[in-house]
Short mmCIF file of C-alpha atoms and ligand atoms in Angstrom, two decimals:
data_model
loop_
_atom_site.label_atom_id
_atom_site.label_comp_id
_atom_site.label_asym_id
_atom_site.label_seq_id
_atom_site.Cartn_x
_atom_site.Cartn_y
_atom_site.Cartn_z
CA UNK A 1 70.37 103.61 86.25
CA UNK A 2 73.11 104.57 84.93
CA UNK A 3 76.19 103.54 86.89
CA UNK A 4 77.90 105.83 89.22
CA UNK A 5 81.65 106.78 88.60
CA UNK A 6 83.53 106.56 90.82
CA UNK A 7 86.90 108.19 91.63
CA UNK A 8 89.99 108.80 94.02
CA UNK A 9 93.64 110.03 93.97
CA UNK A 10 96.66 108.51 95.96
CA UNK A 11 98.87 111.76 96.61
CA UNK A 12 102.61 109.97 96.47
CA UNK A 13 104.99 110.97 98.28
CA UNK A 14 105.18 108.69 101.15
CA UNK A 15 105.45 104.15 101.49
CA UNK A 16 102.33 103.09 101.84
CA UNK A 17 101.52 101.66 105.85
CA UNK A 18 99.22 99.79 108.01
CA UNK A 19 96.43 102.78 108.12
CA UNK A 20 96.73 103.28 104.76
CA UNK A 21 96.31 100.00 103.73
CA UNK A 22 92.65 99.66 106.32
CA UNK A 23 92.09 102.72 105.68
CA UNK A 24 91.89 103.62 102.03
CA UNK A 25 93.89 100.23 99.98
CA UNK A 26 91.93 97.27 100.88
CA UNK A 27 87.93 98.88 100.53
CA UNK A 28 88.70 101.04 97.54
CA UNK A 29 90.93 97.08 96.89
CA UNK A 30 87.11 95.67 97.69
CA UNK A 31 84.73 97.78 95.93
CA UNK A 32 86.81 97.03 92.64
CA UNK A 33 85.46 93.36 92.81
CA UNK A 34 82.24 95.33 92.07
CA UNK A 35 81.17 95.90 88.55
CA UNK A 36 78.41 98.31 88.52
CA UNK A 37 80.70 100.80 89.17
CA UNK A 38 83.13 102.25 86.45
CA UNK A 39 85.82 103.09 89.20
CA UNK A 40 88.69 105.20 88.45
CA UNK A 41 92.59 104.98 90.79
CA UNK A 42 94.80 106.88 90.37
CA UNK A 43 98.47 107.96 91.08
CA UNK A 44 98.60 112.25 92.23
CA UNK A 45 101.72 112.94 91.18
CA UNK A 46 101.27 116.27 90.42
CA UNK A 47 99.62 116.28 93.42
CA UNK A 48 102.90 115.06 94.84
CA UNK A 49 105.13 117.67 93.95
CA UNK A 50 102.57 120.55 96.25
CA UNK A 51 103.93 118.34 99.70
CA UNK A 52 107.35 117.51 98.60
CA UNK A 53 110.45 118.61 96.28
CA UNK A 54 112.39 115.77 96.51
CA UNK A 55 113.11 114.17 93.00
CA UNK A 56 114.30 111.04 94.46
CA UNK A 57 111.19 110.46 97.03
CA UNK A 58 107.94 111.73 94.66
CA UNK A 59 109.81 108.74 91.73
CA UNK A 60 110.50 106.27 94.22
CA UNK A 61 106.49 106.85 96.12
CA UNK A 62 104.38 106.09 93.09
CA UNK A 63 106.83 103.21 92.31
CA UNK A 64 106.36 102.00 95.62
CA UNK A 65 102.48 103.25 95.65
CA UNK A 66 101.24 101.35 92.01
CA UNK A 67 103.00 98.49 93.00
CA UNK A 68 101.43 97.55 96.55
CA UNK A 69 97.64 98.47 94.28
CA UNK A 70 99.36 95.95 91.91
CA UNK A 71 100.71 93.28 94.80
CA UNK A 72 97.40 93.14 96.81
CA UNK A 73 94.85 92.21 93.76
CA UNK A 74 93.35 95.44 92.17
CA UNK A 75 91.57 94.23 89.35
CA UNK A 76 92.70 96.47 86.39
CA UNK A 77 89.41 95.45 84.65
CA UNK A 78 87.03 96.75 85.86
CA UNK A 79 89.21 99.53 87.55
CA UNK A 80 91.33 102.25 85.15
CA UNK A 81 94.31 102.61 86.76
CA UNK A 82 96.52 105.47 85.58
CA UNK A 83 98.95 107.99 86.71
CA UNK A 84 97.68 111.59 86.75
CA UNK A 85 100.87 112.83 84.83
CA UNK A 86 100.64 111.00 81.52
CA UNK A 87 96.51 113.33 81.84
CA UNK A 88 97.39 115.48 79.81
CA UNK A 89 93.49 116.41 79.65
CA UNK A 90 94.22 117.14 83.11
CA UNK A 91 96.52 120.45 83.51
CA UNK A 92 94.20 121.90 81.18
CA UNK A 93 91.51 121.47 81.89
CA UNK A 94 92.89 122.33 85.52
CA UNK A 95 94.02 126.08 83.40
CA UNK A 96 89.81 126.59 82.13
CA UNK A 97 88.37 125.13 85.94
CA UNK A 98 91.87 128.45 86.95
CA UNK A 99 89.90 131.20 85.56
CA UNK A 100 86.19 130.89 86.53
CA UNK A 101 87.06 129.09 90.24
CA UNK A 102 86.33 132.31 92.47
CA UNK A 103 89.30 133.27 94.26
CA UNK A 104 87.50 134.17 97.19
CA UNK A 105 86.27 129.76 97.93
CA UNK A 106 90.51 128.77 97.15
CA UNK A 107 91.16 131.56 100.62
CA UNK A 108 88.68 129.44 102.36
CA UNK A 109 90.60 125.99 101.75
CA UNK A 110 92.18 124.62 104.77
CA UNK A 111 95.03 123.46 103.66
CA UNK A 112 96.20 126.25 101.85
CA UNK A 113 94.21 128.91 105.34
CA UNK A 114 95.83 126.28 107.95
CA UNK A 115 99.21 127.76 106.06
CA UNK A 116 97.91 131.35 106.69
CA UNK A 117 96.88 130.84 109.68
CA UNK A 118 100.44 128.96 110.76
CA UNK A 119 102.83 131.74 109.37
CA UNK A 120 100.43 134.39 111.55
CA UNK A 121 100.61 133.12 114.82
CA UNK A 122 104.17 133.22 114.19
CA UNK A 123 104.05 137.27 113.51
CA UNK A 124 105.67 135.72 109.71
CA UNK A 125 103.54 137.61 106.78
CA UNK A 126 100.38 135.60 105.99
CA UNK A 127 102.21 134.20 102.54
CA UNK A 128 104.86 133.17 103.36
CA UNK A 129 105.92 129.51 102.07
CA UNK A 130 102.79 129.35 100.73
CA UNK A 131 102.71 128.67 96.97
CA UNK A 132 100.34 129.31 94.12
CA UNK A 133 100.68 124.48 93.62
CA UNK A 134 99.25 125.07 97.36
CA UNK A 135 97.14 127.79 96.54
CA UNK A 136 94.78 126.09 93.29
CA UNK A 137 95.70 122.54 95.21
CA UNK A 138 91.31 122.33 95.06
CA UNK A 139 91.49 123.34 91.75
CA UNK A 140 93.43 120.32 90.05
CA UNK A 141 91.96 117.83 92.55
CA UNK A 142 88.28 119.50 90.78
CA UNK A 143 90.35 118.34 86.78
CA UNK A 144 90.46 115.60 88.28
CA UNK A 145 87.50 115.29 88.94
CA UNK A 146 85.93 116.64 86.10
CA UNK A 147 87.42 114.71 84.01
CA UNK A 148 85.89 112.10 84.00
CA UNK A 149 82.85 112.60 85.00
CA UNK A 150 83.22 111.61 87.93
CA UNK A 151 79.43 111.02 90.69
CA UNK A 152 81.08 109.25 94.00
CA UNK A 153 84.60 110.78 95.14
CA UNK A 154 85.37 108.24 97.72
CA UNK A 155 87.76 109.82 100.00
CA UNK A 156 89.26 110.81 103.89
CA UNK A 157 87.13 113.34 105.62
CA UNK A 158 89.49 116.65 105.67
CA UNK A 159 89.15 115.77 101.72
CA UNK A 160 85.18 116.07 101.46
CA UNK A 161 85.52 120.23 101.76
CA UNK A 162 87.34 119.93 98.23
CA UNK A 163 85.53 117.64 96.78
CA UNK A 164 82.71 120.21 97.57
CA UNK A 165 84.60 122.48 95.73
CA UNK A 166 84.99 120.63 92.80
CA UNK A 167 81.65 120.71 92.48
CA UNK A 168 80.77 124.68 93.01
CA UNK A 169 83.52 125.28 90.25
CA UNK A 170 81.32 122.30 88.54
CA UNK A 171 78.28 124.43 88.62
CA UNK A 172 80.03 127.62 87.66
CA UNK A 173 81.26 126.04 84.27
CA UNK A 174 77.88 124.92 83.98
CA UNK A 175 76.29 127.79 84.24
CA UNK A 176 78.82 129.30 81.44
CA UNK A 177 79.23 126.96 79.39
CA UNK A 178 76.21 124.51 78.90
CA UNK A 179 75.88 121.36 80.59
CA UNK A 180 79.25 119.42 80.54
CA UNK A 181 80.07 118.28 84.40
CA UNK A 182 77.46 116.22 86.28
CA UNK A 183 78.16 117.45 89.96
CA UNK A 184 80.36 115.34 92.17
CA UNK A 185 80.13 114.09 95.62
CA UNK A 186 81.86 112.52 99.02
CA UNK A 187 81.61 109.23 100.18
CA UNK A 188 82.44 109.21 103.14
CA UNK A 189 83.53 105.87 104.94
CA UNK A 190 81.98 106.15 108.84
CA UNK A 191 82.72 102.23 108.69
CA UNK A 192 86.39 102.29 107.99
CA UNK A 193 88.63 101.53 110.62
CA UNK A 194 91.28 104.81 111.22
CA UNK A 195 94.40 102.75 112.65
CA UNK A 196 96.61 103.53 115.89
CA UNK A 197 99.75 104.40 115.25
CA UNK A 198 103.23 103.24 117.66
CA UNK A 199 102.58 105.92 119.76
CA UNK A 200 98.77 105.70 119.90
CA UNK A 201 97.28 108.49 117.83
CA UNK A 202 96.41 108.21 114.64
CA UNK A 203 98.98 105.51 112.78
CA UNK A 204 100.33 108.79 110.12
CA UNK A 205 103.41 109.55 108.36
CA UNK A 206 103.62 113.04 109.89
CA UNK A 207 103.85 111.73 113.10
CA UNK A 208 106.69 109.90 112.42
CA UNK A 209 104.99 106.33 113.72
CA UNK A 210 104.02 104.13 111.24
CA UNK A 211 104.03 100.04 110.40
CA UNK A 212 105.03 100.36 106.66
CA UNK A 213 103.34 98.20 104.53
CA UNK A 214 105.27 95.55 102.84
CA UNK A 215 108.07 95.60 105.61
CA UNK A 216 110.47 91.94 105.48
CA UNK A 217 108.81 90.31 108.10
CA UNK A 218 111.44 90.46 111.02
CA UNK A 219 110.52 94.04 110.75
CA UNK A 220 107.18 94.01 110.70
CA UNK A 221 107.93 92.32 114.23
CA UNK A 222 109.52 94.40 115.40
CA UNK A 223 108.52 97.60 114.68
CA UNK A 224 104.61 95.38 116.34
CA UNK A 225 107.33 95.01 119.12
CA UNK A 226 107.80 98.91 119.40
CA UNK A 227 103.98 99.63 120.16
CA UNK A 228 102.81 101.12 122.39
CA UNK A 229 101.54 98.90 126.02
CA UNK A 230 101.56 99.50 129.66
CA UNK A 231 103.04 98.01 132.75
CA UNK A 232 100.09 95.64 133.71
CA UNK A 233 102.16 91.70 134.24
CA UNK A 234 101.48 88.29 132.52
CA UNK A 235 98.01 87.03 134.62
CA UNK A 236 96.82 90.59 134.97
CA UNK A 237 93.71 91.52 133.10
CA UNK A 238 94.38 93.68 130.78
CA UNK A 239 91.49 96.62 129.05
CA UNK A 240 90.99 95.84 125.61
CA UNK A 241 89.37 99.06 124.56
CA UNK A 242 92.59 101.48 125.13
CA UNK A 243 95.06 98.73 123.84
CA UNK A 244 96.79 99.85 120.18
CA UNK A 245 97.85 96.23 120.01
CA UNK A 246 94.10 94.89 120.75
CA UNK A 247 92.95 98.05 117.92
CA UNK A 248 95.36 96.41 114.99
CA UNK A 249 94.20 93.13 116.29
CA UNK A 250 89.64 94.05 115.53
CA UNK A 251 91.52 95.33 111.96
CA UNK A 252 93.07 92.54 111.05
CA UNK A 253 90.11 89.25 113.10
CA UNK A 254 87.43 88.26 112.35
CA UNK A 255 84.58 88.94 114.94
CA UNK A 256 85.25 85.35 116.14
CA UNK A 257 89.10 86.35 116.39
CA UNK A 258 88.66 89.41 118.34
CA UNK A 259 86.20 87.86 120.26
CA UNK A 260 88.67 85.44 122.00
CA UNK A 261 91.18 88.31 121.82
CA UNK A 262 89.29 90.05 124.30
CA UNK A 263 88.40 87.00 126.79
CA UNK A 264 92.89 86.66 126.42
CA UNK A 265 93.33 90.44 127.16
CA UNK A 266 90.09 90.37 130.17
CA UNK A 267 92.68 86.72 131.20
CA UNK A 268 96.23 88.31 131.37
CA UNK A 269 97.46 87.09 128.39
CA UNK A 270 101.38 88.65 128.21
CA UNK A 271 101.91 91.94 126.25
CA UNK A 272 104.00 89.30 124.64
CA UNK A 273 102.24 86.88 123.68
CA UNK A 274 99.50 89.20 122.37
CA UNK A 275 102.40 90.96 120.07
CA UNK A 276 103.37 88.19 118.70
CA UNK A 277 100.35 87.12 117.94
CA UNK A 278 99.19 90.31 115.59
CA UNK A 279 102.58 89.13 114.04
CA UNK A 280 101.00 86.52 112.92
CA UNK A 281 97.85 87.94 111.68
CA UNK A 282 98.31 90.83 110.01
CA UNK A 283 101.76 88.65 108.53
CA UNK A 284 98.82 86.18 107.26
CA UNK A 285 96.81 88.58 105.45
CA UNK A 286 99.75 90.43 104.07
CA UNK A 287 102.47 87.63 103.39
CA UNK A 288 101.50 86.84 100.06
CA UNK A 289 100.83 89.71 98.32
CA UNK A 290 104.11 90.41 100.13
CA UNK A 291 105.57 88.57 97.53
CA UNK A 292 103.91 89.38 94.20
CA UNK A 293 105.31 93.10 96.56
CA UNK A 294 108.95 92.30 95.68
CA UNK A 295 108.33 90.61 92.40
CA UNK A 296 107.41 93.95 91.29
CA UNK A 297 109.34 96.62 92.50
CA UNK A 298 112.40 94.70 90.65
CA UNK A 299 110.15 95.40 87.44
CA UNK A 300 109.98 98.63 86.65
CA UNK A 301 109.35 97.88 83.06
CA UNK A 302 106.26 95.63 84.38
CA UNK A 303 104.57 98.27 86.69
CA UNK A 304 105.69 100.80 84.06
CA UNK A 305 103.36 99.42 81.03
CA UNK A 306 100.58 98.52 83.46
CA UNK A 307 100.30 102.31 84.07
CA UNK A 308 100.74 102.89 80.65
CA UNK A 309 97.81 100.35 79.72
CA UNK A 310 95.02 102.59 81.77
CA UNK A 311 97.23 105.83 81.22
CA UNK A 312 95.34 105.07 76.94
CA UNK A 313 92.11 104.23 78.84
CA UNK A 314 91.87 107.23 80.83
CA UNK A 315 92.76 109.12 77.79
CA UNK A 316 89.59 107.13 75.14
CA UNK A 317 87.56 109.77 76.79
CA UNK A 318 88.95 112.36 78.32
CA UNK A 319 90.22 113.53 74.29
CA UNK A 320 86.63 113.02 73.74
CA UNK A 321 86.04 114.72 77.20
CA UNK A 322 88.07 118.44 76.34
CA UNK A 323 87.64 118.63 72.68
CA UNK A 324 84.33 119.08 73.53
CA UNK A 325 85.42 121.57 76.45
CA UNK A 326 87.84 123.34 74.66
CA UNK A 327 85.14 123.85 71.74
CA UNK A 328 82.66 124.87 74.51
CA UNK A 329 85.06 127.73 75.17
CA UNK A 330 86.25 129.29 72.14
CA UNK A 331 89.11 127.16 71.05
CA UNK A 332 89.12 124.89 68.55
CA UNK A 333 90.10 124.94 64.30
CA UNK A 334 89.11 128.32 62.39
CA UNK A 335 89.15 126.46 58.89
N1 LIG B 401 94.15 115.01 97.72
C1 LIG B 401 94.03 113.98 97.58
C2 LIG B 401 94.71 113.37 98.64
O1 LIG B 401 95.38 113.69 99.57
C3 LIG B 401 94.61 113.40 96.18
C4 LIG B 401 93.64 113.64 95.04
C5 LIG B 401 93.99 114.62 93.69
C6 LIG B 401 92.48 113.29 95.19
N2 LIG B 401 92.79 114.37 93.31
C7 LIG B 401 92.02 113.75 94.22
C8 LIG B 401 91.37 112.15 96.07
C9 LIG B 401 90.63 113.87 93.49
C10 LIG B 401 89.54 112.66 95.20
C11 LIG B 401 89.55 113.05 94.16
O2 LIG B 401 94.82 113.01 99.65
#
């Protein structure tokens, strides 16, 4: 059987937080040790422009995300790690796909639909502030995926629809121009924890309730102290299952440590004490990586070198495939 090609992208808006770490980064880095797959992980900086028109933020976020993944031990011998904008074949493929993707399919894309629904609810023009970038977002994502003939695409639930659209577009291309693309499948890991944020809702940049991943120790402790709790006093039994402190504990602890903390809750551990232990647990897991992260953040040229090396590997296959695709659609030398 041929190897699976695993591919996933990270949009470069914002600073990685504990929720990203537990939900996406940690499992992806673990998977990067698996040599049975060919894996592609990339920084989706073209996607970032759809949501964010602050150049400093896009640039800074690209650096932070790259440094984060490298500091946490991404194995770049097994995984092709690159920046989307370093692979010019991707936007070219996007145009080929744009010319056969059905507009009606894009009308149903949830990010676009949500924008339209919000406009209509406010009695505005339905396309108010909707850009072609937002509308075409799934076509760019299809180009990312099909460019490397990815078969497995690890994503969050909100992205399943986009992977299905990529599949649809691939089938259409294959039907018109002959078999060129493998059909991708979304992989959603149901095991992976969705971390709660400071206020108990899902940890997310849009709720402004995150704990950034590589805060200096003191600030990390401060953030953890801000996690919402109830007013139960030391000595009063506490419910682990409704506690954000416990939920985050669980995402970093071994099974034994989790069972132990559950008993501490039943015995009425003080919130201050529970948070102190939570800090120590998280800090232990992250402190070495944090040092590497800080070093890398001081060394932009090193990050750049690694990304360009990744782009070179990526282009070794994308340039070959794109040559075939150009031929397939009728764009090639007249000589
Ligand atoms: N749109 C994805 C997100 O916001 C990121 C992404 C871009 C992606 N291109 C991709 C994910 C290709 C998987 C495959 O999470």
